[in-house]
Each structure stands twice: as structure tokens, then as C-alpha cells.
Short mmCIF file of C-alpha atoms in Angstrom, two decimals:
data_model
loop_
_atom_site.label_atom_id
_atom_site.label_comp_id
_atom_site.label_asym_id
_atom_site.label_seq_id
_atom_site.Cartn_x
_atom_site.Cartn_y
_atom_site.Cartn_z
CA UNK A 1 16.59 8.96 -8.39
CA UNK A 2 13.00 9.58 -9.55
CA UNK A 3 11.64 6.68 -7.59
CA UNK A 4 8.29 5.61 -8.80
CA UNK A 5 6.64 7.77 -11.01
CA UNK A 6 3.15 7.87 -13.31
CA UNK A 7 1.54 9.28 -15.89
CA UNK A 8 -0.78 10.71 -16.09
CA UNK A 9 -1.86 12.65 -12.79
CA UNK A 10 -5.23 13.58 -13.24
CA UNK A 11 -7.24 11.61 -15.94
CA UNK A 12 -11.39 11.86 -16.84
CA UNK A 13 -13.12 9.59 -19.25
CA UNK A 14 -16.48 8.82 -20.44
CA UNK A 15 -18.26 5.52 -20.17
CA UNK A 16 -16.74 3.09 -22.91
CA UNK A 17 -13.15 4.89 -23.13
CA UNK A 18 -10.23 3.23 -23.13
CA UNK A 19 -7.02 4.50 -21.43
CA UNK A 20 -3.17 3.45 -20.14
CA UNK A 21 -1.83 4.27 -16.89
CA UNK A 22 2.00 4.50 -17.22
CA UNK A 23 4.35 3.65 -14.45
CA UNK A 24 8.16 3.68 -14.24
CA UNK A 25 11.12 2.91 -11.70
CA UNK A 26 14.48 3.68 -11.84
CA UNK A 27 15.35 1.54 -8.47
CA UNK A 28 16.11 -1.53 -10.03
CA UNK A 29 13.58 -3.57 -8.44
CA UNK A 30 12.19 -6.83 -9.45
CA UNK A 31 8.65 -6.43 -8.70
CA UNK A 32 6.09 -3.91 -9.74
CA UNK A 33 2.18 -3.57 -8.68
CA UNK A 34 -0.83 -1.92 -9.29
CA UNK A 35 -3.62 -1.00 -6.71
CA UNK A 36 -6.69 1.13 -7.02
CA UNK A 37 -7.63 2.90 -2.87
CA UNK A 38 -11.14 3.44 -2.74
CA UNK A 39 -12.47 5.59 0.34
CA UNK A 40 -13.11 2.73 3.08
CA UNK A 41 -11.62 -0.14 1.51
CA UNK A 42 -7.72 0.71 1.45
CA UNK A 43 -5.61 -0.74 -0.93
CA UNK A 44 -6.70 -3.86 -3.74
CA UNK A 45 -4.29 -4.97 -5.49
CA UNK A 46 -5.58 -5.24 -9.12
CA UNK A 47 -2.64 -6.94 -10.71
CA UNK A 48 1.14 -7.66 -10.38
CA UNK A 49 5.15 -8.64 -11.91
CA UNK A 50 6.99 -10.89 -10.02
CA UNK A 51 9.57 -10.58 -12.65
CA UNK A 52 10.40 -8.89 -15.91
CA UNK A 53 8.13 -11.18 -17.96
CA UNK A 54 5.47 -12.16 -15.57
CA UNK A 55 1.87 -10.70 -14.29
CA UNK A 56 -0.37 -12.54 -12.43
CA UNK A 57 -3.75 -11.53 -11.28
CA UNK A 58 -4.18 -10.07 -7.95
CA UNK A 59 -7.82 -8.94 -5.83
CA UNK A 60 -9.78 -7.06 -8.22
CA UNK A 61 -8.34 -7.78 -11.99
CA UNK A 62 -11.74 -7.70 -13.66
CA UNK A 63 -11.76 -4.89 -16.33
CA UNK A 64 -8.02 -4.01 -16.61
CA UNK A 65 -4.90 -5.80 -18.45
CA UNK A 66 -1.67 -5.05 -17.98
CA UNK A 67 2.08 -5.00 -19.32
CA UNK A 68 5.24 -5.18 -17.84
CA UNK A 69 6.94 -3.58 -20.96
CA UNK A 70 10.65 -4.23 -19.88
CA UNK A 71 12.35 -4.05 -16.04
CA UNK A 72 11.44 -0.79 -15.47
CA UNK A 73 7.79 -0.21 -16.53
CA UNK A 74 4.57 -1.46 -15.69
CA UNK A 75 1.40 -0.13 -17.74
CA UNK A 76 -1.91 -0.93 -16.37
CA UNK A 77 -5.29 -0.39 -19.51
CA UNK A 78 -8.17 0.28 -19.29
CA UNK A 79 -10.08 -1.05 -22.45
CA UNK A 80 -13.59 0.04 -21.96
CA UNK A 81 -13.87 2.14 -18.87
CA UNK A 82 -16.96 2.08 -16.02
CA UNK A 83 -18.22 4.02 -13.63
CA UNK A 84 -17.03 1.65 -11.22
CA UNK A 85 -13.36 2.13 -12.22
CA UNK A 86 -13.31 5.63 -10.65
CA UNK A 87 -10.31 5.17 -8.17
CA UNK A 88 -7.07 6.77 -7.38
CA UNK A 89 -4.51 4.12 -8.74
CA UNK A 90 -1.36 3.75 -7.15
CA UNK A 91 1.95 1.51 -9.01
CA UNK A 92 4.26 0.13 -6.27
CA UNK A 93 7.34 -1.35 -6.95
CA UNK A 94 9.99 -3.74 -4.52
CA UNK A 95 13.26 -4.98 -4.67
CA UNK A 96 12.45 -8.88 -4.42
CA UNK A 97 9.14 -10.21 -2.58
CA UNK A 98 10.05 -11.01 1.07
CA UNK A 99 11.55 -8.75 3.58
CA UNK A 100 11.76 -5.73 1.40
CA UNK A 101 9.35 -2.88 1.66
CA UNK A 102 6.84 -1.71 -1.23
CA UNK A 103 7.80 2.15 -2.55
CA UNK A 104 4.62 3.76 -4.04
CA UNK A 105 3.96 5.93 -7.15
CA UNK A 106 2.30 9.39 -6.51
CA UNK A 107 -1.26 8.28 -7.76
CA UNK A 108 -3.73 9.06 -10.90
CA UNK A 109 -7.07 9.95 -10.07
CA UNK A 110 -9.80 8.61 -12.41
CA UNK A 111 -12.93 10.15 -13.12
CA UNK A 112 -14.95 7.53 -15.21
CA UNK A 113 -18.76 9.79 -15.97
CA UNK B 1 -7.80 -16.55 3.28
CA UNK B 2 -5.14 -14.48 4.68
CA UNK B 3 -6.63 -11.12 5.61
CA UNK B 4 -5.62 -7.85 7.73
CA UNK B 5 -8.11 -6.35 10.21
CA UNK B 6 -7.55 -2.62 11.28
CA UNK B 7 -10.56 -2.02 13.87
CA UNK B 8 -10.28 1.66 14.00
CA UNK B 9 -11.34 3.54 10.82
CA UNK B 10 -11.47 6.96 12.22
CA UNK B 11 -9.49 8.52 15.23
CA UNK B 12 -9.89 11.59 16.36
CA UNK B 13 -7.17 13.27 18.81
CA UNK B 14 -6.04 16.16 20.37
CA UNK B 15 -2.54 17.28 20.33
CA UNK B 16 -0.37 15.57 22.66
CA UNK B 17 -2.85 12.68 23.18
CA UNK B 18 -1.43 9.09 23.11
CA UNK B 19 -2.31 6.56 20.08
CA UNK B 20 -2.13 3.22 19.63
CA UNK B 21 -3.57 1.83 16.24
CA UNK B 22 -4.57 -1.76 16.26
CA UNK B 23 -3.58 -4.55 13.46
CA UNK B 24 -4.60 -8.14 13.31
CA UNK B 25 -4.06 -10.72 10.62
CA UNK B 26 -4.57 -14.08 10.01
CA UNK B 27 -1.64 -15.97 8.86
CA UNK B 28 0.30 -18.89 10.78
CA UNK B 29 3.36 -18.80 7.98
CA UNK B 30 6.30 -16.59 7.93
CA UNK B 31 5.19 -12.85 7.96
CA UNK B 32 6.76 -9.45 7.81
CA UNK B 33 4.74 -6.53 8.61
CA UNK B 34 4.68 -3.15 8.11
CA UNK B 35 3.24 -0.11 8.64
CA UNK B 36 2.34 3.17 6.13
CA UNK B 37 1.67 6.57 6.14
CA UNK B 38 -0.50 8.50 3.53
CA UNK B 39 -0.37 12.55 4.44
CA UNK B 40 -3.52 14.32 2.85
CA UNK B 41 -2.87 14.14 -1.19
CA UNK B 42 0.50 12.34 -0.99
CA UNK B 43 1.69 8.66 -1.38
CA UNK B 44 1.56 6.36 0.68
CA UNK B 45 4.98 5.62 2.90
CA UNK B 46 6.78 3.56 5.07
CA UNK B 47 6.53 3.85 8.69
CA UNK B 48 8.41 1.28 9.94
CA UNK B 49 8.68 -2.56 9.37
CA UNK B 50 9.74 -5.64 11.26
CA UNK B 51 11.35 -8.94 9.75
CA UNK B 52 12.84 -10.42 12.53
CA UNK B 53 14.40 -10.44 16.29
CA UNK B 54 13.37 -7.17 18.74
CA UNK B 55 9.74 -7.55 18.56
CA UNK B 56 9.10 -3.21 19.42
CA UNK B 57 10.49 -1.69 16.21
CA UNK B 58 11.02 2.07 16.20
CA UNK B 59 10.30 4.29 13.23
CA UNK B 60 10.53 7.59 12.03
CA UNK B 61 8.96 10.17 13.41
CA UNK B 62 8.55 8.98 16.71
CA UNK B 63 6.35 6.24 15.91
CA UNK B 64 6.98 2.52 17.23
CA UNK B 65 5.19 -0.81 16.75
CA UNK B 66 5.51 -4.37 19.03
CA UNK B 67 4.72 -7.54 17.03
CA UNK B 68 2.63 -10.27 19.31
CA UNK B 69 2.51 -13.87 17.35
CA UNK B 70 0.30 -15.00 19.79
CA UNK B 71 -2.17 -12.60 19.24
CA UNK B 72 -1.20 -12.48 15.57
CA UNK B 73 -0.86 -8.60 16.41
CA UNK B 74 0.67 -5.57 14.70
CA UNK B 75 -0.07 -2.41 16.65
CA UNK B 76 0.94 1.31 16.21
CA UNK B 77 1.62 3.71 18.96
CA UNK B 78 2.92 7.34 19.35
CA UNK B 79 3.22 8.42 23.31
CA UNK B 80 2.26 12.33 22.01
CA UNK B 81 0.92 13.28 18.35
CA UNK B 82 1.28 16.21 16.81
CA UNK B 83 -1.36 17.70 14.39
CA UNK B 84 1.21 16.77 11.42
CA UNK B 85 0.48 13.33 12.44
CA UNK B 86 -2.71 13.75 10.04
CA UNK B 87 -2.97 10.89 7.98
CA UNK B 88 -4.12 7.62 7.11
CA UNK B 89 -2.38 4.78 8.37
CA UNK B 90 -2.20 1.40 6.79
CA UNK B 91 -1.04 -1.78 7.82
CA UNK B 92 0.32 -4.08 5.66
CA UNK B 93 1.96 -8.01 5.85
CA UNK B 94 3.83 -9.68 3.58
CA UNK B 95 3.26 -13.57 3.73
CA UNK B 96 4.85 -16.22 2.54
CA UNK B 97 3.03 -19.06 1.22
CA UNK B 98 3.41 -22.90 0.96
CA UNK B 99 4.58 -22.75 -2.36
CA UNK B 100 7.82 -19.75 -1.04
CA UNK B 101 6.00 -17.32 -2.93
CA UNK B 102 5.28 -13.69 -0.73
CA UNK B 103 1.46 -12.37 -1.02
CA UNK B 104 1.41 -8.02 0.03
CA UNK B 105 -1.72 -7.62 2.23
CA UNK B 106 -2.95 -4.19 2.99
CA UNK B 107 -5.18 -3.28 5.73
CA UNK B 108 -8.69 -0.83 4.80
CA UNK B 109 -6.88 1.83 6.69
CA UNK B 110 -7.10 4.30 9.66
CA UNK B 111 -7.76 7.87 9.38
CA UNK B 112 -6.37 10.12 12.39
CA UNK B 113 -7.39 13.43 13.27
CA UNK B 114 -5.46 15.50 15.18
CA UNK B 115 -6.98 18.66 16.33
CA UNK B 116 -4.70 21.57 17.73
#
């Protein structure tokens, strides 16, 4: 098994660009997130599936949209990109909400100049 | 609003030192907590977690962690690091709320040092 993995590793954009971060699991699990770490403020969850079907907003939402394209992946966009958004991202994904434990994706870095 | 404290952001230690890592949230529901590891340019994870019952959980890499409810408490301890213990350290619960829906929580992290 692959586990969690994204696409792409590395990424830079200008002001104003647009861009998808792709994420896949091959675990069968239910649940899929995305979180952007930041250097002193850990992990913020920016949005999140439940289900195949369903996103809901998580911490910090505000300039990204995502897609939970089938059971397996979970594509986070970024429609007009800011400095701001300059983050490692991270996709998670769990079995079922509750006891289970998260499993994370390697990470993109984003440059946003 | 439910939140995770980690009070230590940076820890520095020597080789064979002791460490205890401290985690706090606020939460009086049903919790399960956990605790990850991100070595320098990996992933983060998992260290060790705790549902239910023995209230010291053991994890891998000689790491262990004894849930307090009373002092709503998650801490991290390691009786002798090594300098591969490098890392960041996050805490994390997983609450349930009113409505039987589970909310992930991540702490802002701890950064050890360990010097040879």
C-alpha cells in the first residue's frame, strides 16, 4: 500500500495563480483532510470529508475549495493564490472519525511570491 | 471552544536526558488523544494513542504517555532520548461533540533538540 500520497511535492506560484493540490489513499478510509503547518502555529485544518460526498469547512477555509472526487481522493484549489497561502499542506486521511488515528500525506510546499 | 495547549515550544536536551512534554485541552466530552511525531522533512506520525482503560499508554520507540481527566492532561515522556529523538511533537484529541460527530484538534507543536 501507497498510503497517503500528493501531488505535487514542491509547487511556486505568483500572486493571482490558481493551482490543485492532489491527494489520494488506497486504505479505504472514510475520511480525508486537509491542513496547512505554518512555523509556530502547528496544524489548521483548512477543510474536510466525512464521507464520500461531503466537505465541510474546518479552521482556516478562506481562499481554498475543495473536492472529494470519489472515495479515494481529495483535491484541495487554490483559485487565486496569496502571499499568505505560503504553507506546507499536508492531506490526512482516517478510517471512521472516533477512535481511529489520522495517517498523513508527505506534504507540498507552497511558495506563493 | 475546544482547544489544545502544548506549553513547551522549544526543548533543548542532551543525550540521555529525561523528557516529559506537556498537553492540556479543554473538553469535558468523550476524548481520545494522541500523540505525533514529525522527523526533520518527513510526515507527521503516530506516537501512540489512548481510547480507553490503562491510563499510561506505551508507544514506539520507547515513548509513553499517562492521561489525567482531572487535570484534562495528556503528557509525553521518554526516561533517556537519543539524538534521533529530533523532532517536533504534536498533540492531538479527537472529541466528540453533542451532536456524535468527532472534531481532530492539533496542538501548535513542540520542537526537541537533542544535542550529542
Amino acid at each position: 500500500n501507497a498510503g497517503v500520497t500528493q501531488t505535487p511535492k514542491f509547487q511556486v506560484l505568483k500572486t493571482g495563480q490558481s493551482m490543485t493540490l492532489q491527494c489520494a489513499q488506497d486504505m479505504n478510509h472514510n475520511s480525508m483532510y486537509w491542513y496547512r503547518q505554518d512555523p509556530g502555529m502547528g496544524l489548521r485544518l483548512i477543510y474536510y470529508s466525512a464521507s464520500e460526498g461531503t466537505t465541510d469547512k474546518g479552521e482556516v477555509p478562506n481562499g481554498y475549495n475543495v473536492s472529494r472526487l470519489n472515495k479515494r481522493e481529495f483535491s484541495l484549489r487554490l483559485e487565486s493564490a496569496a502571499p499568505s497561502q505560503t504553507s506546507v499542506y499536508f492531506c490526512a486521511s482516517i478510517y471512521a472519525t472516533g477512535v481511529y488515528e489520522q495517517y498523513f500525506g508527505p506534504g507540498t510546499r507552497l511558495t506563493v511570491t | 471552544a475546544q482547544s489544545v495547549s502544548q506549553h513547551n515550544h522549544h526543548v533543548i536536551l542532551s543525550e540521555a536526558a529525561s523528557l516529559e512534554l506537556g498537553c492540556n485541552y479543554s473538553y469535558g466530552g468523550t476524548v481520545n488523544l494522541f500523540w505525533y511525531v514529525q522527523y526533520p522533512g518527513q510526515h507527521l506520525q503516530l506516537l501512540l494513542k489512548y481510547f480507553s482503560g490503562d491510563p499510561l499508554v506505551k508507544g514506539i520507540k520507547g515513548f509513553e504517555a499517562e492521561f489525567i481527566k482531572s487535570k484534562f492532561s495528556f503528557n509525553l515522556r521518554k526516561p533517556s532520548v537519543q539524538w534521533s529523538d529530533t523532532a517536533e511533537y504534536f498533540c492531538a484529541v479527537n472529541a466528540q461533540s453533542t451532536s456524535g460527530t468527532y472534531k481532530y484538534i492539533f496542538g501548535t507543536g513542540t520542537r526537541l533538540k537533542v544535542l550529542a
